[in-house]
Short mmCIF file of C-alpha atoms in Angstrom, two decimals:
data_model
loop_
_atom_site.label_atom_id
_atom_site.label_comp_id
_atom_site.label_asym_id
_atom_site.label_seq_id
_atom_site.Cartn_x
_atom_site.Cartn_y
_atom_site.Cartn_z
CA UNK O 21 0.00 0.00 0.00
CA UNK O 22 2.79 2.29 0.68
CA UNK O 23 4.16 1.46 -2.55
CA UNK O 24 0.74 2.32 -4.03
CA UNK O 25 0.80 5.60 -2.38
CA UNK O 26 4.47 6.53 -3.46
CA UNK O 27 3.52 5.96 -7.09
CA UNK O 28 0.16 8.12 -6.64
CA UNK O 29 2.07 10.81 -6.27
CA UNK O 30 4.07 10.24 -9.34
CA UNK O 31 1.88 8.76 -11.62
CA UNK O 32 -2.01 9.20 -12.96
CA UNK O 33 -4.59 7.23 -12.58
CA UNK O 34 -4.98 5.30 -15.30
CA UNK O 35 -1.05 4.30 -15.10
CA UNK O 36 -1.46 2.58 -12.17
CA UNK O 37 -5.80 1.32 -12.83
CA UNK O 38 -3.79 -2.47 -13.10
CA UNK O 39 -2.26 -2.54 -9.60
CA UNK O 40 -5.54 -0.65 -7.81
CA UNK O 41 -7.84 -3.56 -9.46
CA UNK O 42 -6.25 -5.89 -7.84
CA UNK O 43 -5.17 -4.08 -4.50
CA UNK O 44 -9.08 -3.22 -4.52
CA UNK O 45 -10.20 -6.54 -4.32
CA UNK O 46 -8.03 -7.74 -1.55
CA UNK O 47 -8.43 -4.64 0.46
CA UNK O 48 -12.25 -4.64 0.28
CA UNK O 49 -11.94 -8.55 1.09
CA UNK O 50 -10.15 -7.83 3.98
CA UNK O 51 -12.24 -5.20 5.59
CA UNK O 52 -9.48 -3.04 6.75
CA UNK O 53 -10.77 0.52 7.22
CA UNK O 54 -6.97 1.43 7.51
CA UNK O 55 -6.11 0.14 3.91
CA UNK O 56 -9.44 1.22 2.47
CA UNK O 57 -8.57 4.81 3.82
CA UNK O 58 -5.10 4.47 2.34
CA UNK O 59 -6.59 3.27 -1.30
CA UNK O 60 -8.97 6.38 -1.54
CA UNK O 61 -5.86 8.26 -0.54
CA UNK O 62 -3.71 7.31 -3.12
CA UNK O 63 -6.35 7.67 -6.02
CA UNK O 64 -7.46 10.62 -4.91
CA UNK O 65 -3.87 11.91 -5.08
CA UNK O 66 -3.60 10.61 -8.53
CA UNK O 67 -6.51 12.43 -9.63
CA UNK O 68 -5.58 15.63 -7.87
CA UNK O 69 -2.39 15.37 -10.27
CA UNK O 70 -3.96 14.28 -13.40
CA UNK O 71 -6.34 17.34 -12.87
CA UNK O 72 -9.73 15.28 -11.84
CA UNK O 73 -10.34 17.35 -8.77
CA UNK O 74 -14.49 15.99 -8.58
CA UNK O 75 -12.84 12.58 -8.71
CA UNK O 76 -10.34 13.40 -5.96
CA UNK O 77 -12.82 15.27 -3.97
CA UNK O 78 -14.57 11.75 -4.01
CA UNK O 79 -12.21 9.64 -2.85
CA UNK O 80 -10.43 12.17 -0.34
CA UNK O 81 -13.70 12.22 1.30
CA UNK O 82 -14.11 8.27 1.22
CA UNK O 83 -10.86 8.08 2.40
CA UNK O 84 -11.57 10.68 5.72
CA UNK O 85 -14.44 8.17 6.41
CA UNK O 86 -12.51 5.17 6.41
CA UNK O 87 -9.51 7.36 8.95
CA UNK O 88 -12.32 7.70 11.30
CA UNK O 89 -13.63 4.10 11.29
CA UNK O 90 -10.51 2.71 12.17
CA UNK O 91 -9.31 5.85 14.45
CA UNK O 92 -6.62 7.26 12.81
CA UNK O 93 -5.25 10.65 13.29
CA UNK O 94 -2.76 11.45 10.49
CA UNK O 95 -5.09 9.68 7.77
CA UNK O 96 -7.80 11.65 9.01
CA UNK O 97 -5.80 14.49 8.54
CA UNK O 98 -3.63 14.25 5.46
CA UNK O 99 -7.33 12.74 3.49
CA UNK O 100 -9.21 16.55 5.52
CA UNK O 101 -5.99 18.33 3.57
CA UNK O 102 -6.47 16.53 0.30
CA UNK O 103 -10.49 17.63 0.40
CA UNK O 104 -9.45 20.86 1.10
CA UNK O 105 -7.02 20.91 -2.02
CA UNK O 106 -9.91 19.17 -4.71
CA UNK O 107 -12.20 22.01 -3.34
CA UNK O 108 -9.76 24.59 -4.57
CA UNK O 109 -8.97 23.21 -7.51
CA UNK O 110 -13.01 22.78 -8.32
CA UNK O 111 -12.64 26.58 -7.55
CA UNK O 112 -15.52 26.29 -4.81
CA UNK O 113 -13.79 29.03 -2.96
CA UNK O 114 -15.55 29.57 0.64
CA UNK O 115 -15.79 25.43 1.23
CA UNK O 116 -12.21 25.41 0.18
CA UNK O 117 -11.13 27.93 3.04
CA UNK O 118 -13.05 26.56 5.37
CA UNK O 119 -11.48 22.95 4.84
CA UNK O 120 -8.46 24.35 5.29
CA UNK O 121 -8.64 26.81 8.13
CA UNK O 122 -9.87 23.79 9.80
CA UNK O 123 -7.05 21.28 8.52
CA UNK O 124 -4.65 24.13 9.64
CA UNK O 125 -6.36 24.79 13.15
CA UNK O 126 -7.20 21.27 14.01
CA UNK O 127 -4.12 19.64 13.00
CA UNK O 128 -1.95 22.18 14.55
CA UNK O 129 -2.81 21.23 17.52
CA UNK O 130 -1.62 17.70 17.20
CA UNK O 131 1.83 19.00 16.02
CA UNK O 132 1.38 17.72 12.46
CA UNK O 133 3.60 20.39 10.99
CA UNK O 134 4.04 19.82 7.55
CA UNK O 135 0.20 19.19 7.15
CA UNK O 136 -0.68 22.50 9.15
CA UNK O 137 1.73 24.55 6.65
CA UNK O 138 0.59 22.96 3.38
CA UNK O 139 -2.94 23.83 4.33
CA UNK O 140 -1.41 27.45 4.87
CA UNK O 141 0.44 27.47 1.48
CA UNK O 142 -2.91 26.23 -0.14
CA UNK O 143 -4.87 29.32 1.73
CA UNK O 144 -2.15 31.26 0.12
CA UNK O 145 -3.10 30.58 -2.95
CA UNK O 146 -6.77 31.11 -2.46
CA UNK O 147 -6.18 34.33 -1.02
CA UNK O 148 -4.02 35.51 -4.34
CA UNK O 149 -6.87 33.90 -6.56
CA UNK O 150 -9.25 36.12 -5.32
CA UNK O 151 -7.41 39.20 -5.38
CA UNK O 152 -6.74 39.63 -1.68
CA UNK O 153 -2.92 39.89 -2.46
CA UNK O 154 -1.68 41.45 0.95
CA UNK O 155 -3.46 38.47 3.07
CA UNK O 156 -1.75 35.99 0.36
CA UNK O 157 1.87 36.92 1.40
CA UNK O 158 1.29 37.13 5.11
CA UNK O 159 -0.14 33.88 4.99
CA UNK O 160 2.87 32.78 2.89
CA UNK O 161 5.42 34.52 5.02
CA UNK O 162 3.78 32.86 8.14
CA UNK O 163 3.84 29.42 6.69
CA UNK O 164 7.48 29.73 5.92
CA UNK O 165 8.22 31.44 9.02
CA UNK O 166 6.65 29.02 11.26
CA UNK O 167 8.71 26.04 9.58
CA UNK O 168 12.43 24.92 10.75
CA UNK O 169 14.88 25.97 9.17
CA UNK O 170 15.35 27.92 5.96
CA UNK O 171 15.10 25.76 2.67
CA UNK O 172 11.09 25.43 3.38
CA UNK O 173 9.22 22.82 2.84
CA UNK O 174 7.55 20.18 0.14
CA UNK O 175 3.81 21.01 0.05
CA UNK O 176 2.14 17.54 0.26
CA UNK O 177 -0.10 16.47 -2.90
CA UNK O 178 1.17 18.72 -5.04
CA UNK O 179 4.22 19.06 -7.75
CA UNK O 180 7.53 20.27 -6.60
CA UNK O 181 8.39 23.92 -6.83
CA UNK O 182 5.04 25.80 -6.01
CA UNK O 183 6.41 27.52 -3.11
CA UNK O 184 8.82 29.41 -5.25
CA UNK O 185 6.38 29.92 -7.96
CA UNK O 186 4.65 31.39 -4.79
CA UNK O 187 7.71 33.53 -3.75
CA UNK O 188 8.53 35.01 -6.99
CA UNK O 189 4.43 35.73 -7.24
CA UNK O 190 3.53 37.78 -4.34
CA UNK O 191 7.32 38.66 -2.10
CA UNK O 192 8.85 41.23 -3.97
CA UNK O 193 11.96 40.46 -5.83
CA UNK O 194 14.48 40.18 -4.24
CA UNK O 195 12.82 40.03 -0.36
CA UNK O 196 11.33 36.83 -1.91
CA UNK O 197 14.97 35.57 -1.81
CA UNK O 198 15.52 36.46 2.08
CA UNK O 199 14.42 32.73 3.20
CA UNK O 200 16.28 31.30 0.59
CA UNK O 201 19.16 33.65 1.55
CA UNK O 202 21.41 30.60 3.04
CA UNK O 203 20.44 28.25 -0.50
CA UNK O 204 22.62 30.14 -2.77
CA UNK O 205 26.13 28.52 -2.64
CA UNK O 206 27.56 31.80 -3.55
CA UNK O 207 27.44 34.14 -1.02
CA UNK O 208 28.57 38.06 -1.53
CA UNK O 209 29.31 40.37 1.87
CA UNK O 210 29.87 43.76 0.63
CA UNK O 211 28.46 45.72 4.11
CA UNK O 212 31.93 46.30 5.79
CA UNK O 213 34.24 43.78 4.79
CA UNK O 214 33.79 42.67 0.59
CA UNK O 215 34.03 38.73 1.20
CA UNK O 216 32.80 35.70 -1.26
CA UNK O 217 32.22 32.36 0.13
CA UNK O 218 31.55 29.57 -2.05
CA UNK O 219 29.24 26.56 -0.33
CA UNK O 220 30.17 28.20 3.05
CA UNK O 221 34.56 28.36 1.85
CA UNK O 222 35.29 31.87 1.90
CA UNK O 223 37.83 32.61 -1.12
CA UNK O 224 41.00 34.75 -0.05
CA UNK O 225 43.13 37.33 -1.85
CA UNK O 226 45.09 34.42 -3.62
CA UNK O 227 42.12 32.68 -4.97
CA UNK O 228 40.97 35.75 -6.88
CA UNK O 229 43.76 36.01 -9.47
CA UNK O 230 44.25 39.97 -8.98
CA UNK O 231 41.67 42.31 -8.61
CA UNK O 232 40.70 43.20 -11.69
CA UNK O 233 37.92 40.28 -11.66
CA UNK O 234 36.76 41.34 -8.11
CA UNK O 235 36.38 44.95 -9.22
CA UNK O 236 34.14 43.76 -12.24
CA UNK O 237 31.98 41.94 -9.51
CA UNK O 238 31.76 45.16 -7.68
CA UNK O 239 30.70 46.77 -10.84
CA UNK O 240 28.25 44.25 -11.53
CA UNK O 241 26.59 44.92 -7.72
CA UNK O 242 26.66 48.62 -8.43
CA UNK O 243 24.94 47.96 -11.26
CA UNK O 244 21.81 45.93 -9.58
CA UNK O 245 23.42 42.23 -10.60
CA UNK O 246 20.41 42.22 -13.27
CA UNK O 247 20.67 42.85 -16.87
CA UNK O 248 23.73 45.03 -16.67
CA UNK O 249 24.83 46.37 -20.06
CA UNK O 250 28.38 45.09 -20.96
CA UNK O 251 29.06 49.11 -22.51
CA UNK O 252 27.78 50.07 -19.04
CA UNK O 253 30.62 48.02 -17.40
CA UNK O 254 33.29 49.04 -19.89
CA UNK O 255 32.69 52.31 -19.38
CA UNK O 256 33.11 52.34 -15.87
CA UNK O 257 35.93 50.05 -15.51
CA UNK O 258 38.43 51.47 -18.72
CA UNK O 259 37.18 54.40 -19.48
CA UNK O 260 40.27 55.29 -21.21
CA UNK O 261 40.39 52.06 -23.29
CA UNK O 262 39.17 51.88 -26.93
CA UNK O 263 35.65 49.91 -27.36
CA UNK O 264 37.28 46.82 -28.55
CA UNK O 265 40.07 46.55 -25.99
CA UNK O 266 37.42 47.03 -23.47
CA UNK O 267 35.08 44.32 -24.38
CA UNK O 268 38.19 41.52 -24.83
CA UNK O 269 39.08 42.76 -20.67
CA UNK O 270 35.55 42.24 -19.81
CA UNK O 271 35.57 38.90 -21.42
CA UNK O 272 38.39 38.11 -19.73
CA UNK O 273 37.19 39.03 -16.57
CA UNK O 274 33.79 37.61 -16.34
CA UNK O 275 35.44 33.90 -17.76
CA UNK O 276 37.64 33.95 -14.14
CA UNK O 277 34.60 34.93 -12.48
CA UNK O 278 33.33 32.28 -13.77
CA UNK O 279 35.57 29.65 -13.19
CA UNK O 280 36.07 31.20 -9.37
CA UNK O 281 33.76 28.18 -8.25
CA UNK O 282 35.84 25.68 -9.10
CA UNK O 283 38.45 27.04 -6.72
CA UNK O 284 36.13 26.21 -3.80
CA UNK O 285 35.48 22.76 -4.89
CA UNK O 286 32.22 23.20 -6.37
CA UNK O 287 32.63 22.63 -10.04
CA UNK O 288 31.86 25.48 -12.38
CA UNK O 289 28.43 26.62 -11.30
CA UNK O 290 26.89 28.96 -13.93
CA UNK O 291 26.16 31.79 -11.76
CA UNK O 292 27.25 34.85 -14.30
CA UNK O 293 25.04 34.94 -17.28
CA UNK O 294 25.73 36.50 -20.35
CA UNK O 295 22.93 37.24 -23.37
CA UNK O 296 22.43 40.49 -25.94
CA UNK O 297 25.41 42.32 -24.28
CA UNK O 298 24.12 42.24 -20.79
CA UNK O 299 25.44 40.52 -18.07
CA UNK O 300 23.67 39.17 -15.02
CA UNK O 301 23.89 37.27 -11.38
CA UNK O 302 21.98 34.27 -11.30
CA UNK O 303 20.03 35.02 -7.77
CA UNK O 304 19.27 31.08 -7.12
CA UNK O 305 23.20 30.65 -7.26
CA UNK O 306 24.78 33.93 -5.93
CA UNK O 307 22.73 36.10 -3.50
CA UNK O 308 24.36 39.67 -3.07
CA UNK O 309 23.64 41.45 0.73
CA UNK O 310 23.44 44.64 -1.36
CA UNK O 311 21.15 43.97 -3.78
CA UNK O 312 18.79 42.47 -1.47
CA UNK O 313 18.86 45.38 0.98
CA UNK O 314 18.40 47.85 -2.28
CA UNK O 315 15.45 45.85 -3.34
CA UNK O 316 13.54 44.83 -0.52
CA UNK O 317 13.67 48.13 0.59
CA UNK O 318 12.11 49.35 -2.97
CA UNK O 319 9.28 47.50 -1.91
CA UNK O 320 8.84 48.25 1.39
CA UNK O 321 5.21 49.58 1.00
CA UNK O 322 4.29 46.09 -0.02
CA UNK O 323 6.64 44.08 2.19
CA UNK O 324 5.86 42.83 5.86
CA UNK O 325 7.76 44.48 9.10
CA UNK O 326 9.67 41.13 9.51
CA UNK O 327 11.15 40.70 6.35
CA UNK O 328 12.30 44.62 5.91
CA UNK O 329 14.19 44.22 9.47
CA UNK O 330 15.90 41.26 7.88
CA UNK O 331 16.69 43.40 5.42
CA UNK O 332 17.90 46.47 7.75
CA UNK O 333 20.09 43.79 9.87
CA UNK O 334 22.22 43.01 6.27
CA UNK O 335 23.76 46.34 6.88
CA UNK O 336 26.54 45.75 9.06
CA UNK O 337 28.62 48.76 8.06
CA UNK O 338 29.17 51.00 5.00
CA UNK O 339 29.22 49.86 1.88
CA UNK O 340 32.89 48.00 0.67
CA UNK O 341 34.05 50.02 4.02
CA UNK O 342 37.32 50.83 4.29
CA UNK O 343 38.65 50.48 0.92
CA UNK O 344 40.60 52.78 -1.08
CA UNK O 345 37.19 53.17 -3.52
CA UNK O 346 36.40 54.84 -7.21
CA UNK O 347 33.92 57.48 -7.36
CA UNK O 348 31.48 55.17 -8.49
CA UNK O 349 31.49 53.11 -5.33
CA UNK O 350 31.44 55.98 -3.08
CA UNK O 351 28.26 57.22 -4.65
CA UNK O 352 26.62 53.63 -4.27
CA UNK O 353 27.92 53.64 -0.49
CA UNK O 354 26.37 57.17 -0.34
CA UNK O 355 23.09 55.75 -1.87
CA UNK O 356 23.06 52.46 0.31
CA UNK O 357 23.54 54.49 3.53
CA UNK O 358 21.04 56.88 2.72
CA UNK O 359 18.30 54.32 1.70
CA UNK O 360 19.06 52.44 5.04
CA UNK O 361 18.88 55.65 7.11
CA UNK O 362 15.27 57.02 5.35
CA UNK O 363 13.84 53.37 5.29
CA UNK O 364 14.69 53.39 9.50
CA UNK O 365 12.19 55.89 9.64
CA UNK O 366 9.77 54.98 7.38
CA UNK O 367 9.81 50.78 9.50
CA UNK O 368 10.30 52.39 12.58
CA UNK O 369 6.75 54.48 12.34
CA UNK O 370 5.18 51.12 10.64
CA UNK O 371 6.18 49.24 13.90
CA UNK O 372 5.39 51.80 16.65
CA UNK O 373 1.83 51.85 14.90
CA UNK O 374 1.64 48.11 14.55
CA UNK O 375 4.27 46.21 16.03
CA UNK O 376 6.45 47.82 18.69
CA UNK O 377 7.96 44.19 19.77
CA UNK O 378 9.67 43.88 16.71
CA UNK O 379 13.57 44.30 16.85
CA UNK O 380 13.67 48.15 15.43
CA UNK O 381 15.40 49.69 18.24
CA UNK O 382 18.88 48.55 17.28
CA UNK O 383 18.40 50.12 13.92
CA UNK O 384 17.51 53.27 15.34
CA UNK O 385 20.53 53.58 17.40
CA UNK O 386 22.63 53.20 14.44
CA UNK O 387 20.70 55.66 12.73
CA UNK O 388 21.64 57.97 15.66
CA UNK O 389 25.52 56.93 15.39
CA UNK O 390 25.25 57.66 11.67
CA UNK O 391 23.07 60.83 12.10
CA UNK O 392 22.96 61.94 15.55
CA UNK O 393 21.53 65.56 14.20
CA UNK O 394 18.13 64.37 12.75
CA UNK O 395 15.41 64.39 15.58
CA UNK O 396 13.46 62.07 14.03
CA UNK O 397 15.22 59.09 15.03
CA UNK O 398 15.89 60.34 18.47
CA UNK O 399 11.62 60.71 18.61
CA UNK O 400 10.98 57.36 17.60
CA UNK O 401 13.43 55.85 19.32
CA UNK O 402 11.76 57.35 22.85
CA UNK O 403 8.29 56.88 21.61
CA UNK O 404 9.29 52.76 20.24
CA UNK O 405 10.98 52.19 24.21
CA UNK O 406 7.79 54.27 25.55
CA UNK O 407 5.16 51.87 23.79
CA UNK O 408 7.50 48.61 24.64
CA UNK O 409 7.46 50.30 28.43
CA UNK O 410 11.34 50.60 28.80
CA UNK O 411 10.79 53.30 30.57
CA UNK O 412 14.98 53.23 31.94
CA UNK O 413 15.46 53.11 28.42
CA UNK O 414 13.41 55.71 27.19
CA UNK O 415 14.97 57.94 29.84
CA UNK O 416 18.03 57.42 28.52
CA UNK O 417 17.60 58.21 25.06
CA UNK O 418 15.69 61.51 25.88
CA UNK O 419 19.08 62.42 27.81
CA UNK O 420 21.09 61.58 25.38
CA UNK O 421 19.12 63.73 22.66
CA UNK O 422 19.05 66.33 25.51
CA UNK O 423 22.51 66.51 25.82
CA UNK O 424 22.88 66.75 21.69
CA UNK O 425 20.59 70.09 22.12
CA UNK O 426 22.73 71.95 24.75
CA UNK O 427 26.02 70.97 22.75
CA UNK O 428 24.00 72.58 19.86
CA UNK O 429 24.46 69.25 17.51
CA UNK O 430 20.89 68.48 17.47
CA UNK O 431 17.93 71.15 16.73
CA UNK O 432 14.59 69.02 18.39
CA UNK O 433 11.82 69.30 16.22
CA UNK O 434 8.46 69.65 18.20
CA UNK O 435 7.86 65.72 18.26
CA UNK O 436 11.24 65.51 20.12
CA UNK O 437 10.49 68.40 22.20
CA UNK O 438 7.05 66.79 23.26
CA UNK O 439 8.51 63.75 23.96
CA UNK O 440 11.63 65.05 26.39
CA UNK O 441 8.63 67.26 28.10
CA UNK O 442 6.47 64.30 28.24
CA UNK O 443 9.31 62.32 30.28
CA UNK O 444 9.64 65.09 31.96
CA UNK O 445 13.80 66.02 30.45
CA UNK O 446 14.17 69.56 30.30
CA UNK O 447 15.81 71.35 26.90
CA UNK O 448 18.71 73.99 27.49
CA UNK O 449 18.74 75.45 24.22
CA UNK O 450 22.58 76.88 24.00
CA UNK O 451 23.25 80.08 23.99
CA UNK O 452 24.00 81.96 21.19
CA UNK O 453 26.56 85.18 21.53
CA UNK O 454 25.79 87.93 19.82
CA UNK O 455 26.97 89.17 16.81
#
């Protein structure tokens, strides 16, 4: 019977119509409730993957019958999930939900995990059929958030890969990426130290065969990793170099980039594409801390709180810190720090409105190290450690910003001034001599 099952979920119905005639007959003979529910199960998955949802919808409900004659829990609950799926794929909306929400509440409670977060994934995809595309990717997020570990999670009954069809359908490009983060075997640091690490073997000065190829990688993260224009590159790497000479370097470059894999023991992975002149970085094989900051943040109108502080805790320090830099990086590390310091803000309000718990405040106190004269992150910061009742805290901070006003660093705005008065710190603006 297991055998029988294994194949359903492989297989149609009619491919495997031989064995079930004859697995029928002895089952039915028998007058096991357990095999009978296990029969239904397997056809029904069968027919959920040939696309006979009414004919899986009968047997998935045969087969719940059977689970409860002979009083067992996890058929009763993987034949409740498999209902739930024919109902959706019938398109009968509102019973589909409601199969669901119960395999997912029910079930949960009996710590069947992987059933409780298929039946989310499959709510998921209700939600996005009928346009309610926010509640589709908090449901998603919760599902994968609420699972072990980061590579998620096969969604039972139903073909491999629909969680990232999922992903790359309602998370926003890149932020789709952040649970998958760990998957890519190329990984690229460029927030304080620039480091590459290649199925978790970081790659030192030696492996990199001069820096010509690692400054063509930085290029190519300046750049947004995507559909870079090889001109585009050229330009900014020999700008002094005639079109053709330019082009042959580039080619050059991009081959060792390449073949950088291979250094680490992991064969040549294709993770550098090249196609009409443009020149990209294959995000299931290299993720990029950069680029996923830069566009998760893009899309933080339509991203939730969790994910964006994911995002905010990639930047561990300026961008390629420290390094004797071209103009072109320092106006990317002006851009990446300035995108980080206005998106603080903008999270920081979206969590004192709705989530205060979440893990803001350390992003705000970087905000002040970076840009201890703007009161606005001095006002949330009190308010955030106000709401979360850290009221030593709070104290603190309204010192601190205190102290910034009598030095004459920090000009409060009224917010700031409202919230020293309301903890009861008192302003000494500094005195100005007169000209």
């Amino acid at each position: 019977m297991h055998w029988l099952v294994s194949r359903a979920f492989r297989e149609s119905p009619s491919a495997i119509a031989c064995d079930v005639g004859a697995l029928r007959a002895q089952v039915v003979e028998s007058g096991n409730a357990f095999l009978q529910a296990c029969l239904h199960y397997a056809l029904g998955i069968a027919d959920l993957h040939d696309g006979e949802a009414a004919d899986a919808l009968d047997h998935a409900r045969m087969a719940s019958e059977y689970a409860v004659l002979c009083n067992c829990p996890p058929a009763a609950a993987l034949a409740a999930l498999l209902e739930g799926q024919a109902l959706l794929d019938l398109g009968r909306g509102e019973p589909a939900r409601a199969a669901l929400d119960e395999v997912r509440t029910r079930w949960s409670a009996q710590h069947y995990r992987l059933i409780e977060a298929s039946a989310q994934v499959e709510l998921a995809c209700l939600d996005q059929r009928q346009g309610q595309i926010a509640r589709a990717r908090e449901t998603l997020a919760g599902s994968l958030a609420a699972w072990p570990g980061k590579r998620g999670f096969p969604v039972l009954h139903r073909p491999p890969g629909l969680i990232l069809r999922l992903r790359q359908q309602l998370l926003p490009a890149v932020a789709a990426q952040s649970d998958v983060l760990d998957q890519a075997p190329i990984q690229v640091q460029t927030f304080g130290e620039f480091t590459l690490s290649i199925n978790g073997q970081r790659l030192f000065d030696r492996d990199w065969r001069g820096n010509r190829i690692k400054t063509v990688l930085k290029a190519l993260i300046v750049e947004g990793g995507r559909k870079v224009a090889a001109d585009r590159l050229c330009d900014l790497l020999w700008p002094n170099d005639d079109g053709d000479r330019a082009q042959q370097n580039l080619k050059v470059a991009l081959s060792r980039l390449r073949h950088l894999s291979g250094t680490a023991g992991a064969g040549d992975l294709p993770w550098i594409a090249t196609r009409h002149r443009h020149v990209s970085l294959i995000a299931s094989l290299c993720q990029v801390d950069a680029i996923q900051l830069r566009e998760t943040l893009h899309h933080a109108a339509d991203t939730d709180l969790q994910t964006l502080i994911r995002a905010l805790d990639l930047y561990k320090g300026d961008f390629l810190a420290g390094e004797d830099s071209p103009g072109w990086i320092v106006s990317h590390r002006e851009l990446l720090r300035n995108l980080y310091l206005a998106s603080v803000l903008g999270i920081a309000r979206r969590c004192l409105e709705t989530a205060p718990q979440l893990p803001v405040v350390p992003h705000l106190e970087r905000a002040i190290e970076l840009r201890p004269e703007h009161p606005g992150y001095h006002e949330l910061l009190v308010r955030v450690l106000l709401q979360r009742q850290d009221h030593t805290l709070a104290e603190e901070a309204a010192s601190r910003a205190a102290r910034l006003v009598q030095a004459g660093a920090l000009t409060p705005s009224p917010a700031l001034s409202h919230c020293l008065e309301t903890l009861g710190v008192c302003i000494s603006l500094p005195i100005r001599p007169n000209r």
